[in-house]
Amino acid sequence: MLFKTFSAAVFGIDAYLVEVEVDISAGQAYFTTVGLPDAAVRESRERIKSAIKNCGLEFPFQNVTVNLAPADVKKEGSGFDLAIALGILGTTGVLLKTSLKDCIFLGELSLDGGLRPIKGALSIAAMARQKGIRSLVLPAENAREAAVVRDVAVYGMKSLPEVLDFINETRPFVPARANVAEMLAETGQYPVDFHDVKGQLHAKRAIEAATAGGHNILMIGPPGAGKTMLAKRIPTILPPLNFDEAIQTTKIHSVAGVLEPGVGLMGARPFRAPHHTISDAGLIGGGAVPRPGEVSLAHNGLLFLDELPEFQRNVLEALRQPLEDGAVTISRAAMALTFPARFMLAAAMNPCPCGFFNDPSRQCTCTPPMIQRYISKISGPLLDRIDIHIDMPAVKYRELRDDSGGESSEAIRQRVVKARQRQFARYQGEKIYANAQMSPRQIRKYCAISAECEQLLESAVNRLGLSARAHDRILKVARTLADLEGAESIGSAHISEAIQYRSLDRNYWA
């Protein structure tokens, strides 16, 4: 006897429908799964047998063949357990329905018949709506996440017997509901604030400019200057996530299995701070079946790299493509996947190995060749992709003991949001939303400067030996500084300040 159910799997960050066909025939008791299953899928037969028996149901003592279609796509994970179990029970007459075409079933079965959570519930719910499938049954822990998608009735279940009651309609079930505004408000709170940061007014101004235009930023200073403290507070002044950004960010975190339990929709921009021992696959993504890396987990948020020169050279060079394109393409012999990776990069480093080069209060013990080797760990092409470089001296004692504090994150964020709104209005129809994303053609169109600014910029380029990419970065930052002031055109003060944000070009790299 043949019985069909439907399940789903994730490929990259998108989902696809899987048809589960179960056939039971006379012969020696044997359980076979076909359709390119991985080890977790093949092991499902033991979980399914125990779950069915421990729920007081009878497992057929016959030849059981399970086919997962499409058969030419590798199936991964334990999320097919529930659909396979229902297919087996459907062939034995336990289910009162002969067809389950309008519902997708997902969930890993425990040996007692309980349902354990899965990855990628939001992506699967979005696929179900696209396919016109009206119902989705999955573990209760994933119901809040999947319920964000409209026009799909999501039912969170805790056990196999509960799913049987749902199918046989022995008792009523109410689909899960999601209040998107409430979810965004729940997770959009931050435990830190810029008000806590003492001194460093120049650095705060540079960070405000970076967030207003989506620019990458590099902070250079001695240990204890507050580089990490400032970086952790950058997400608090970034514009709030809109619904589409929240959906895409949640998808990535759900597929990667790092979405916090009970979080249906991410409302706070992600902050990722990998250790400097991370591999290139960990940062960019990879594996036999590619998984999102840190750059994708930081999509729509902030990627913070502390002690930048301590990262391996090949890891830093792998950043060049996502910084330029906003996406990562991982190719394998059997597949190629593209993950979104549009993030703001914040990096921090000491000016030398001991950390006290150019520090007026501490003597540097490094020789010039040591300093040059240390700085040279950051390649010129990577450095050119970082728009803003700032020197951060140690905080003075009087500033440290000042109880007045600085501006709050909310006050800074209001200015950032206004600047972003100006950019959004300017770039309508351009497929970009921030100054940092401007192409050379768009720079010529939107960053026109006066003869005085032209002369100032030419002098800086010639004196500092800036590359063409650095020249473009200065114009982008100047455009952002003008947006923060509400100015229609770029002035000489904006150009001068943007040039000052090339510390490595001025003080170290040259």
GROMACS .gro file of C-alpha atoms in nm, residues 120-502:
model
  383
  120GLY     CA    1   1.466   2.692   0.898
  121ALA     CA    2   1.100   2.707   1.005
  122LEU     CA    3   1.056   3.063   0.872
  123SER     CA    4   1.199   2.974   0.530
  124ILE     CA    5   0.971   2.670   0.509
  125ALA     CA    6   0.662   2.873   0.602
  126ALA     CA    7   0.748   3.129   0.332
  127MET     CA    8   0.783   2.848   0.078
  128ALA     CA    9   0.447   2.701   0.183
  129ARG     CA   10   0.274   3.034   0.117
  130GLN     CA   11   0.443   3.060  -0.222
  131LYS     CA   12   0.327   2.708  -0.314
  132GLY     CA   13  -0.028   2.777  -0.197
  133ILE     CA   14  -0.016   2.517   0.082
  134ARG     CA   15  -0.259   2.619   0.352
  135SER     CA   16  -0.134   2.439   0.666
  136LEU     CA   17   0.197   2.371   0.835
  137VAL     CA   18   0.244   2.132   1.129
  138LEU     CA   19   0.572   2.152   1.315
  139PRO     CA   20   0.713   2.140   1.672
  140ALA     CA   21   0.563   2.386   1.918
  141GLU     CA   22   0.902   2.557   1.971
  142ASN     CA   23   0.903   2.665   1.605
  143ALA     CA   24   0.539   2.777   1.582
  144ARG     CA   25   0.598   3.141   1.679
  145GLU     CA   26   0.871   3.177   1.419
  146ALA     CA   27   0.670   3.023   1.134
  147ALA     CA   28   0.351   3.211   1.227
  148VAL     CA   29   0.513   3.537   1.113
  149VAL     CA   30   0.424   3.434   0.756
  150ARG     CA   31   0.068   3.528   0.666
  151ASP     CA   32  -0.187   3.311   0.483
  152VAL     CA   33  -0.045   2.988   0.626
  153ALA     CA   34  -0.214   2.821   0.924
  154VAL     CA   35   0.071   2.713   1.154
  155TYR     CA   36   0.003   2.447   1.416
  156GLY     CA   37   0.260   2.384   1.687
  157MET     CA   38   0.254   2.026   1.817
  158LYS     CA   39   0.434   1.856   2.106
  159SER     CA   40   0.397   1.486   2.021
  160LEU     CA   41   0.303   1.233   1.753
  161PRO     CA   42  -0.033   1.146   1.920
  162GLU     CA   43  -0.124   1.516   1.914
  163VAL     CA   44  -0.055   1.527   1.538
  164LEU     CA   45  -0.277   1.220   1.492
  165ASP     CA   46  -0.558   1.396   1.677
  166PHE     CA   47  -0.513   1.695   1.445
  167ILE     CA   48  -0.531   1.482   1.129
  168ASN     CA   49  -0.824   1.271   1.251
  169GLU     CA   50  -1.000   1.583   1.385
  170THR     CA   51  -1.077   1.422   1.720
  171ARG     CA   52  -1.046   1.761   1.890
  172PRO     CA   53  -1.018   2.124   1.774
  173PHE     CA   54  -0.682   2.296   1.719
  174VAL     CA   55  -0.620   2.670   1.692
  175PRO     CA   56  -0.338   2.794   1.465
  176ALA     CA   57  -0.057   2.998   1.617
  177ARG     CA   58  -0.078   3.377   1.593
  178ALA     CA   59   0.209   3.624   1.565
  179ASN     CA   60   0.207   3.994   1.652
  180VAL     CA   61   0.492   4.125   1.435
  181ALA     CA   62   0.506   4.470   1.600
  182GLU     CA   63   0.524   4.310   1.942
  183MET     CA   64   0.802   4.071   1.831
  184LEU     CA   65   1.011   4.353   1.689
  185ALA     CA   66   0.966   4.555   2.008
  186GLU     CA   67   1.058   4.257   2.230
  187THR     CA   68   1.394   4.192   2.064
  188GLY     CA   69   1.474   4.551   1.967
  189GLN     CA   70   1.603   4.649   2.311
  190TYR     CA   71   1.974   4.694   2.391
  191PRO     CA   72   2.144   4.663   2.732
  192VAL     CA   73   2.418   4.916   2.642
  193ASP     CA   74   2.413   5.286   2.550
  194PHE     CA   75   2.652   5.548   2.412
  195HIS     CA   76   2.583   5.753   2.724
  196ASP     CA   77   2.818   5.517   2.910
  197VAL     CA   78   3.122   5.608   2.697
  198LYS     CA   79   3.355   5.868   2.848
  199GLY     CA   80   3.541   6.106   2.617
  200GLN     CA   81   3.631   5.995   2.262
  201LEU     CA   82   3.417   6.266   2.101
  202HIS     CA   83   3.610   6.237   1.774
  203ALA     CA   84   3.549   5.862   1.762
  204LYS     CA   85   3.179   5.904   1.840
  205ARG     CA   86   3.146   6.155   1.557
  206ALA     CA   87   3.318   5.914   1.316
  207ILE     CA   88   3.095   5.626   1.426
  208GLU     CA   89   2.785   5.841   1.379
  209ALA     CA   90   2.899   5.919   1.024
  210ALA     CA   91   2.973   5.552   0.959
  211THR     CA   92   2.629   5.435   1.071
  212ALA     CA   93   2.453   5.719   0.888
  213GLY     CA   94   2.603   5.614   0.555
  214GLY     CA   95   2.659   5.242   0.613
  215HIS     CA   96   3.037   5.288   0.597
  216ASN     CA   97   3.297   5.044   0.727
  217ILE     CA   98   3.516   5.179   1.007
  218LEU     CA   99   3.856   5.095   1.155
  219MET     CA  100   3.952   5.214   1.506
  220ILE     CA  101   4.321   5.238   1.593
  221GLY     CA  102   4.440   5.300   1.947
  222PRO     CA  103   4.623   5.166   2.252
  223PRO     CA  104   4.477   4.899   2.481
  224GLY     CA  105   4.199   5.037   2.701
  225ALA     CA  106   4.109   5.329   2.473
  226GLY     CA  107   3.750   5.204   2.445
  227LYS     CA  108   3.752   5.056   2.095
  228THR     CA  109   3.555   4.742   2.190
  229MET     CA  110   3.321   4.940   2.415
  230LEU     CA  111   3.230   5.171   2.128
  231ALA     CA  112   3.190   4.887   1.879
  232LYS     CA  113   2.940   4.706   2.102
  233ARG     CA  114   2.725   5.018   2.107
  234ILE     CA  115   2.714   5.074   1.730
  235PRO     CA  116   2.399   4.858   1.684
  236THR     CA  117   2.215   5.087   1.929
  237ILE     CA  118   2.235   5.379   1.683
  238LEU     CA  119   2.169   5.186   1.362
  239PRO     CA  120   1.822   5.242   1.211
  240PRO     CA  121   1.559   4.991   1.333
  241LEU     CA  122   1.504   4.682   1.121
  242ASN     CA  123   1.210   4.704   0.885
  243PHE     CA  124   0.988   4.400   0.832
  244ASP     CA  125   1.165   4.272   0.520
  245GLU     CA  126   1.508   4.306   0.683
  246ALA     CA  127   1.382   4.128   0.996
  247ILE     CA  128   1.245   3.840   0.787
  248GLN     CA  129   1.569   3.793   0.594
  249THR     CA  130   1.785   3.820   0.906
  250THR     CA  131   1.568   3.571   1.094
  251LYS     CA  132   1.583   3.329   0.801
  252ILE     CA  133   1.962   3.321   0.807
  253HIS     CA  134   1.982   3.271   1.184
  254SER     CA  135   1.712   3.004   1.175
  255VAL     CA  136   1.883   2.807   0.897
  256ALA     CA  137   2.215   2.829   1.082
  257GLY     CA  138   2.049   2.705   1.402
  258VAL     CA  139   2.154   3.006   1.610
  259LEU     CA  140   1.811   3.168   1.654
  260GLU     CA  141   1.739   3.204   2.024
  261PRO     CA  142   1.461   2.977   2.158
  262GLY     CA  143   1.122   3.145   2.163
  263VAL     CA  144   1.225   3.428   1.928
  264GLY     CA  145   0.978   3.443   1.643
  265LEU     CA  146   1.128   3.743   1.462
  266MET     CA  147   1.456   3.925   1.519
  267GLY     CA  148   1.400   4.292   1.594
  268ALA     CA  149   1.756   4.390   1.687
  269ARG     CA  150   2.026   4.418   1.426
  270PRO     CA  151   2.276   4.133   1.465
  271PHE     CA  152   2.614   4.194   1.626
  272ARG     CA  153   2.877   3.930   1.545
  273ALA     CA  154   3.225   3.939   1.696
  274PRO     CA  155   3.420   3.626   1.594
  275HIS     CA  156   3.752   3.542   1.764
  276HIS     CA  157   4.068   3.608   1.564
  277THR     CA  158   4.139   3.233   1.544
  278ILE     CA  159   3.837   3.180   1.317
  279SER     CA  160   3.893   2.999   0.986
  280ASP     CA  161   3.797   3.134   0.646
  281ALA     CA  162   3.510   2.881   0.628
  282GLY     CA  163   3.383   2.997   0.966
  283LEU     CA  164   3.391   3.360   0.860
  284ILE     CA  165   3.266   3.332   0.502
  285GLY     CA  166   3.070   3.007   0.527
  286GLY     CA  167   3.137   2.660   0.394
  287GLY     CA  168   3.123   2.290   0.462
  288ALA     CA  169   3.039   1.991   0.245
  289VAL     CA  170   2.688   2.136   0.228
  290PRO     CA  171   2.758   2.510   0.263
  291ARG     CA  172   2.632   2.682   0.576
  292PRO     CA  173   2.619   3.058   0.648
  293GLY     CA  174   2.933   3.207   0.800
  294GLU     CA  175   2.977   3.503   1.032
  295VAL     CA  176   2.950   3.754   0.745
  296SER     CA  177   2.603   3.620   0.661
  297LEU     CA  178   2.497   3.602   1.025
  298ALA     CA  179   2.590   3.972   1.042
  299HIS     CA  180   2.366   4.053   0.742
  300ASN     CA  181   2.173   4.378   0.807
  301GLY     CA  182   2.386   4.430   1.117
  302LEU     CA  183   2.742   4.472   1.239
  303LEU     CA  184   3.048   4.249   1.203
  304PHE     CA  185   3.314   4.344   1.460
  305LEU     CA  186   3.670   4.219   1.416
  306ASP     CA  187   3.878   4.296   1.724
  307GLU     CA  188   4.259   4.281   1.700
  308LEU     CA  189   4.237   4.291   1.320
  309PRO     CA  190   4.605   4.212   1.243
  310GLU     CA  191   4.582   3.893   1.452
  311PHE     CA  192   4.342   3.734   1.201
  312GLN     CA  193   4.499   3.505   0.946
  313ARG     CA  194   4.586   3.676   0.618
  314ASN     CA  195   4.372   3.442   0.406
  315VAL     CA  196   4.073   3.503   0.636
  316LEU     CA  197   4.098   3.880   0.597
  317GLU     CA  198   4.141   3.857   0.221
  318ALA     CA  199   3.824   3.646   0.199
  319LEU     CA  200   3.634   3.952   0.326
  320ARG     CA  201   3.699   4.145   0.007
  321GLN     CA  202   3.416   3.994  -0.198
  322PRO     CA  203   3.136   4.033   0.061
  323LEU     CA  204   3.250   4.388   0.141
  324GLU     CA  205   3.227   4.476  -0.228
  325ASP     CA  206   2.925   4.272  -0.341
  326GLY     CA  207   2.713   4.231  -0.027
  327ALA     CA  208   2.687   3.856  -0.089
  328VAL     CA  209   2.897   3.540  -0.062
  329THR     CA  210   2.896   3.267  -0.325
  330ILE     CA  211   3.025   2.927  -0.206
  331SER     CA  212   3.091   2.675  -0.480
  332ARG     CA  213   3.124   2.301  -0.436
  333ALA     CA  214   3.146   2.020  -0.691
  334ALA     CA  215   2.778   1.936  -0.649
  335MET     CA  216   2.632   2.282  -0.584
  336ALA     CA  217   2.685   2.655  -0.554
  337LEU     CA  218   2.502   2.864  -0.295
  338THR     CA  219   2.480   3.239  -0.250
  339PHE     CA  220   2.423   3.383   0.098
  340PRO     CA  221   2.343   3.752   0.160
  341ALA     CA  222   2.618   3.937   0.345
  342ARG     CA  223   2.538   4.308   0.345
  343PHE     CA  224   2.683   4.420   0.677
  344MET     CA  225   2.868   4.711   0.831
  345LEU     CA  226   3.225   4.624   0.926
  346ALA     CA  227   3.380   4.766   1.241
  347ALA     CA  228   3.737   4.667   1.312
  348ALA     CA  229   3.978   4.755   1.592
  349MET     CA  230   4.355   4.726   1.620
  350ASN     CA  231   4.654   4.848   1.814
  351PRO     CA  232   4.894   5.079   1.628
  352CYS     CA  233   5.185   4.840   1.689
  353PRO     CA  234   5.257   4.502   1.857
  354CYS     CA  235   5.302   4.656   2.203
  355GLY     CA  236   5.009   4.893   2.145
  356PHE     CA  237   5.170   5.225   2.243
  357PHE     CA  238   5.304   5.375   1.921
  358ASN     CA  239   5.231   5.752   1.920
  359ASP     CA  240   5.103   5.732   2.281
  360PRO     CA  241   5.226   6.041   2.473
  361SER     CA  242   5.209   5.872   2.814
  362ARG     CA  243   5.364   5.531   2.740
  363GLN     CA  244   5.684   5.447   2.559
  364CYS     CA  245   5.662   5.220   2.255
  365THR     CA  246   5.910   4.931   2.260
  366CYS     CA  247   5.864   4.837   1.893
  367THR     CA  248   6.115   4.906   1.621
  368PRO     CA  249   6.002   5.068   1.291
  369PRO     CA  250   6.031   4.737   1.099
  370MET     CA  251   5.816   4.565   1.364
  371ILE     CA  252   5.551   4.835   1.332
  372GLN     CA  253   5.557   4.814   0.953
  373ARG     CA  254   5.523   4.434   0.955
  374TYR     CA  255   5.234   4.459   1.199
  375ILE     CA  256   5.046   4.720   0.994
  376SER     CA  257   5.123   4.538   0.668
  377LYS     CA  258   4.919   4.238   0.782
  378ILE     CA  259   4.624   4.440   0.653
  379SER     CA  260   4.652   4.448   0.275
  380GLY     CA  261   4.603   4.764   0.073
  381PRO     CA  262   4.295   4.629  -0.113
  382LEU     CA  263   4.124   4.544   0.215
  383LEU     CA  264   4.218   4.877   0.367
  384ASP     CA  265   4.072   5.059   0.068
  385ARG     CA  266   3.737   4.891   0.137
  386ILE     CA  267   3.723   5.047   0.485
  387ASP     CA  268   3.589   5.398   0.441
  388ILE     CA  269   3.677   5.550   0.780
  389HIS     CA  270   3.998   5.511   0.984
  390ILE     CA  271   4.020   5.689   1.318
  391ASP     CA  272   4.291   5.728   1.582
  392MET     CA  273   4.167   5.673   1.937
  393PRO     CA  274   4.406   5.799   2.207
  394ALA     CA  275   4.380   5.681   2.565
  395VAL     CA  276   4.104   5.848   2.766
  396LYS     CA  277   4.228   6.123   2.996
  397TYR     CA  278   4.166   6.098   3.370
  398ARG     CA  279   3.938   6.403   3.384
  399GLU     CA  280   3.720   6.263   3.107
  400LEU     CA  281   3.713   5.925   3.277
  401ARG     CA  282   3.588   6.075   3.605
  402ASP     CA  283   3.336   6.309   3.441
  403ASP     CA  284   2.987   6.209   3.556
  404SER     CA  285   2.801   6.416   3.299
  405GLY     CA  286   2.829   6.146   3.033
  406GLY     CA  287   2.767   6.197   2.665
  407GLU     CA  288   2.473   6.182   2.428
  408SER     CA  289   2.241   5.886   2.453
  409SER     CA  290   2.214   5.630   2.177
  410GLU     CA  291   1.857   5.740   2.108
  411ALA     CA  292   1.963   6.100   2.037
  412ILE     CA  293   2.236   5.989   1.798
  413ARG     CA  294   2.006   5.736   1.635
  414GLN     CA  295   1.751   6.006   1.551
  415ARG     CA  296   2.012   6.195   1.349
  416VAL     CA  297   2.125   5.873   1.182
  417VAL     CA  298   1.769   5.783   1.085
  418LYS     CA  299   1.709   6.130   0.935
  419ALA     CA  300   2.028   6.098   0.728
  420ARG     CA  301   1.922   5.751   0.610
  421GLN     CA  302   1.581   5.883   0.513
  422ARG     CA  303   1.745   6.149   0.293
  423GLN     CA  304   1.952   5.877   0.127
  424PHE     CA  305   1.649   5.652   0.079
  425ALA     CA  306   1.462   5.933  -0.093
  426ARG     CA  307   1.766   6.018  -0.309
  427TYR     CA  308   1.828   5.663  -0.427
  428GLN     CA  309   1.474   5.557  -0.510
  429GLY     CA  310   1.495   5.340  -0.818
  430GLU     CA  311   1.873   5.294  -0.781
  431LYS     CA  312   1.853   4.961  -0.588
  432ILE     CA  313   2.070   5.099  -0.307
  433TYR     CA  314   1.973   5.261   0.022
  434ALA     CA  315   2.296   5.406   0.170
  435ASN     CA  316   2.586   5.621   0.052
  436ALA     CA  317   2.839   5.343   0.110
  437GLN     CA  318   2.674   5.138  -0.166
  438MET     CA  319   2.717   5.396  -0.442
  439SER     CA  320   2.882   5.278  -0.763
  440PRO     CA  321   3.135   5.499  -0.952
  441ARG     CA  322   2.854   5.615  -1.182
  442GLN     CA  323   2.637   5.711  -0.885
  443ILE     CA  324   2.930   5.888  -0.718
  444ARG     CA  325   2.968   6.112  -1.025
  445LYS     CA  326   2.594   6.179  -1.021
  446TYR     CA  327   2.534   6.246  -0.652
  447CYS     CA  328   2.874   6.368  -0.525
  448ALA     CA  329   2.936   6.672  -0.744
  449ILE     CA  330   3.176   6.916  -0.573
  450SER     CA  331   3.281   7.278  -0.623
  451ALA     CA  332   3.616   7.396  -0.761
  452GLU     CA  333   3.738   7.469  -0.407
  453CYS     CA  334   3.653   7.115  -0.294
  454GLU     CA  335   3.813   6.978  -0.611
  455GLN     CA  336   4.140   7.153  -0.531
  456LEU     CA  337   4.133   7.032  -0.170
  457LEU     CA  338   4.068   6.672  -0.274
  458GLU     CA  339   4.338   6.677  -0.542
  459SER     CA  340   4.593   6.800  -0.290
  460ALA     CA  341   4.504   6.521  -0.046
  461VAL     CA  342   4.516   6.249  -0.310
  462ASN     CA  343   4.857   6.361  -0.437
  463ARG     CA  344   5.008   6.417  -0.094
  464LEU     CA  345   4.885   6.092   0.063
  465GLY     CA  346   4.917   5.879  -0.250
  466LEU     CA  347   4.557   5.763  -0.224
  467SER     CA  348   4.418   5.499  -0.457
  468ALA     CA  349   4.119   5.552  -0.683
  469ARG     CA  350   3.907   5.348  -0.442
  470ALA     CA  351   4.018   5.566  -0.148
  471HIS     CA  352   3.926   5.875  -0.353
  472ASP     CA  353   3.575   5.735  -0.399
  473ARG     CA  354   3.551   5.652  -0.030
  474ILE     CA  355   3.629   6.011   0.065
  475LEU     CA  356   3.350   6.138  -0.159
  476LYS     CA  357   3.102   5.887  -0.014
  477VAL     CA  358   3.186   5.985   0.343
  478ALA     CA  359   3.166   6.355   0.254
  479ARG     CA  360   2.819   6.294   0.109
  480THR     CA  361   2.716   6.131   0.437
  481LEU     CA  362   2.853   6.420   0.644
  482ALA     CA  363   2.648   6.658   0.430
  483ASP     CA  364   2.338   6.442   0.485
  484LEU     CA  365   2.389   6.455   0.862
  485GLU     CA  366   2.381   6.835   0.842
  486GLY     CA  367   2.088   6.835   0.600
  487ALA     CA  368   2.300   7.003   0.331
  488GLU     CA  369   2.207   6.955  -0.035
  489SER     CA  370   2.564   6.984  -0.165
  490ILE     CA  371   2.906   6.874  -0.039
  491GLY     CA  372   3.114   7.156   0.113
  492SER     CA  373   3.486   7.193   0.176
  493ALA     CA  374   3.432   7.122   0.547
  494HIS     CA  375   3.279   6.785   0.458
  495ILE     CA  376   3.572   6.700   0.228
  496SER     CA  377   3.826   6.803   0.493
  497GLU     CA  378   3.660   6.592   0.761
  498ALA     CA  379   3.635   6.291   0.528
  499ILE     CA  380   4.008   6.320   0.452
  500GLN     CA  381   4.081   6.319   0.824
  501TYR     CA  382   3.913   5.979   0.843
  502ARG     CA  383   4.202   5.816   0.654
   0.00000   0.00000   0.00000
